[in-house]
PDB file of C-alpha atoms in Angstrom:
ATOM      1  CA  PHE A 196      23.421 -18.500   9.559  1.00  0.00           C
ATOM      2  CA  LYS A 197      26.468 -20.355   8.871  1.00  0.00           C
ATOM      3  CA  PRO A 198      26.657 -21.846   5.221  1.00  0.00           C
ATOM      4  CA  GLU A 199      26.654 -25.411   6.358  1.00  0.00           C
ATOM      5  CA  ILE A 200      23.360 -24.783   8.267  1.00  0.00           C
ATOM      6  CA  SER A 201      21.670 -22.862   5.513  1.00  0.00           C
ATOM      7  CA  ALA A 202      22.591 -25.440   3.048  1.00  0.00           C
ATOM      8  CA  ALA A 203      21.224 -28.236   5.285  1.00  0.00           C
ATOM      9  CA  VAL A 204      18.073 -26.361   5.878  1.00  0.00           C
ATOM     10  CA  PHE A 205      17.239 -25.568   2.329  1.00  0.00           C
ATOM     11  CA  ALA A 206      17.959 -28.966   1.215  1.00  0.00           C
ATOM     12  CA  ALA A 207      15.623 -30.499   3.687  1.00  0.00           C
ATOM     13  CA  GLU A 208      12.159 -31.856   2.770  1.00  0.00           C
ATOM     14  CA  PRO A 209       9.719 -30.800   5.567  1.00  0.00           C
ATOM     15  CA  PRO A 210       9.005 -32.349   7.979  1.00  0.00           C
ATOM     16  CA  GLN A 211      12.412 -33.501   8.410  1.00  0.00           C
ATOM     17  CA  LEU A 212      14.846 -33.628  11.494  1.00  0.00           C
ATOM     18  CA  LEU A 213      18.266 -32.931  10.409  1.00  0.00           C
ATOM     19  CA  LYS A 214      21.422 -34.756  11.502  1.00  0.00           C
ATOM     20  CA  PRO A 215      23.324 -32.874  14.004  1.00  0.00           C
ATOM     21  CA  ILE A 216      25.484 -30.127  12.594  1.00  0.00           C
ATOM     22  CA  VAL A 217      28.744 -29.273  14.503  1.00  0.00           C
ATOM     23  CA  THR A 218      30.169 -25.888  14.191  1.00  0.00           C
ATOM     24  CA  SER A 219      32.662 -23.761  16.239  1.00  0.00           C
ATOM     25  CA  GLN A 220      29.540 -22.625  18.341  1.00  0.00           C
ATOM     26  CA  GLY A 221      28.490 -26.185  19.278  1.00  0.00           C
ATOM     27  CA  VAL A 222      26.169 -28.851  18.078  1.00  0.00           C
ATOM     28  CA  HIS A 223      22.875 -27.641  16.206  1.00  0.00           C
ATOM     29  CA  LEU A 224      19.750 -29.935  16.239  1.00  0.00           C
ATOM     30  CA  ILE A 225      17.222 -28.647  13.628  1.00  0.00           C
ATOM     31  CA  LEU A 226      13.627 -29.665  12.867  1.00  0.00           C
ATOM     32  CA  VAL A 227      12.457 -28.183   9.529  1.00  0.00           C
ATOM     33  CA  GLU A 228       8.659 -28.093   9.904  1.00  0.00           C
ATOM     34  CA  GLU A 229       7.961 -26.234   6.614  1.00  0.00           C
ATOM     35  CA  ILE A 230       9.550 -23.784   4.283  1.00  0.00           C
ATOM     36  CA  LEU A 231       7.756 -20.673   3.442  1.00  0.00           C
ATOM     37  CA  LYS A 232       8.211 -18.746   0.134  1.00  0.00           C
ATOM     38  CA  SER A 233       9.387 -15.316   0.738  1.00  0.00           C
ATOM     39  CA  GLU A 234       6.824 -12.522   0.193  1.00  0.00           C
ATOM     40  CA  LEU A 235       7.741  -9.140  -0.994  1.00  0.00           C
ATOM     41  CA  ASP A 236       5.252  -6.519   0.097  1.00  0.00           C
ATOM     42  CA  GLY A 237       4.818  -3.066  -1.509  1.00  0.00           C
ATOM     43  CA  LYS A 238       6.581  -1.256   1.292  1.00  0.00           C
ATOM     44  CA  LEU A 239       9.534  -3.475   1.321  1.00  0.00           C
ATOM     45  CA  ARG A 240       9.664  -3.405  -2.559  1.00  0.00           C
ATOM     46  CA  SER A 241       9.695   0.350  -2.593  1.00  0.00           C
ATOM     47  CA  GLU A 242      12.512   0.512   0.093  1.00  0.00           C
ATOM     48  CA  ILE A 243      14.590  -1.890  -2.098  1.00  0.00           C
ATOM     49  CA  MET A 244      13.895   0.142  -5.184  1.00  0.00           C
ATOM     50  CA  SER A 245      14.865   3.429  -3.499  1.00  0.00           C
ATOM     51  CA  ASP A 246      18.126   1.920  -2.101  1.00  0.00           C
ATOM     52  CA  LEU A 247      19.147   0.688  -5.467  1.00  0.00           C
ATOM     53  CA  PHE A 248      18.271   3.824  -7.159  1.00  0.00           C
ATOM     54  CA  THR A 249      20.184   5.909  -4.560  1.00  0.00           C
ATOM     55  CA  GLY A 250      23.232   3.763  -5.037  1.00  0.00           C
ATOM     56  CA  TRP A 251      23.109   3.974  -8.837  1.00  0.00           C
ATOM     57  CA  LEU A 252      22.475   7.711  -8.655  1.00  0.00           C
ATOM     58  CA  LYS A 253      25.543   8.194  -6.382  1.00  0.00           C
ATOM     59  CA  GLU A 254      27.601   5.998  -8.679  1.00  0.00           C
ATOM     60  CA  GLN A 255      26.651   7.967 -11.654  1.00  0.00           C
ATOM     61  CA  ILE A 256      27.272  11.456  -9.909  1.00  0.00           C
ATOM     62  CA  GLY A 257      30.821  10.172  -9.030  1.00  0.00           C
ATOM     63  CA  GLU A 258      31.472   9.291 -12.752  1.00  0.00           C
ATOM     64  CA  VAL A 259      30.146  12.615 -14.305  1.00  0.00           C
ATOM     65  CA  GLU A 260      32.375  15.122 -15.477  1.00  0.00           C
ATOM     66  CA  VAL A 261      30.737  18.572 -15.654  1.00  0.00           C
ATOM     67  CA  ILE A 262      31.791  20.675 -18.577  1.00  0.00           C
ATOM     68  CA  LYS A 263      30.310  24.154 -19.066  1.00  0.00           C
ATOM     69  CA  GLU A 264      31.105  26.020 -22.411  1.00  0.00           C
ATOM     70  CA  LEU A 265      31.330  29.763 -22.092  1.00  0.00           C
ATOM     71  CA  GLU A 266      30.456  31.884 -25.093  1.00  0.00           C
ATOM     72  CA  ALA A 267      33.111  34.560 -26.126  1.00  0.00           C
ATOM     73  CA  SER A 268      30.550  37.374 -25.551  1.00  0.00           C
ATOM     74  CA  SER A 269      30.060  36.513 -21.877  1.00  0.00           C
ATOM     75  CA  LEU A 270      33.929  36.398 -21.365  1.00  0.00           C
ATOM     76  CA  SER A 271      34.506  39.826 -22.782  1.00  0.00           C
ATOM     77  CA  SER A 272      31.680  41.448 -20.792  1.00  0.00           C
ATOM     78  CA  LYS A 273      33.278  40.380 -17.519  1.00  0.00           C
ATOM     79  CA  SER A 274      36.643  41.889 -18.263  1.00  0.00           C
TER      80      SER A 274
END
């Protein structure tokens, strides 16, 4: 939704018929019957947590510098 529409809808007190909202797409007439609280079910919560973790992990992998110290004995045995 356009910001002006979202702002008007969430500022409304149901039931309320909003004033006409003019945008580049035309005139919008909106009746707000009720506003429902969002619900986060277990599956959606798991998806969000997985996406956040995957993003965090990719970021960490991109920032990690891997250093492996070699012992002198392992270097001389390969010569």
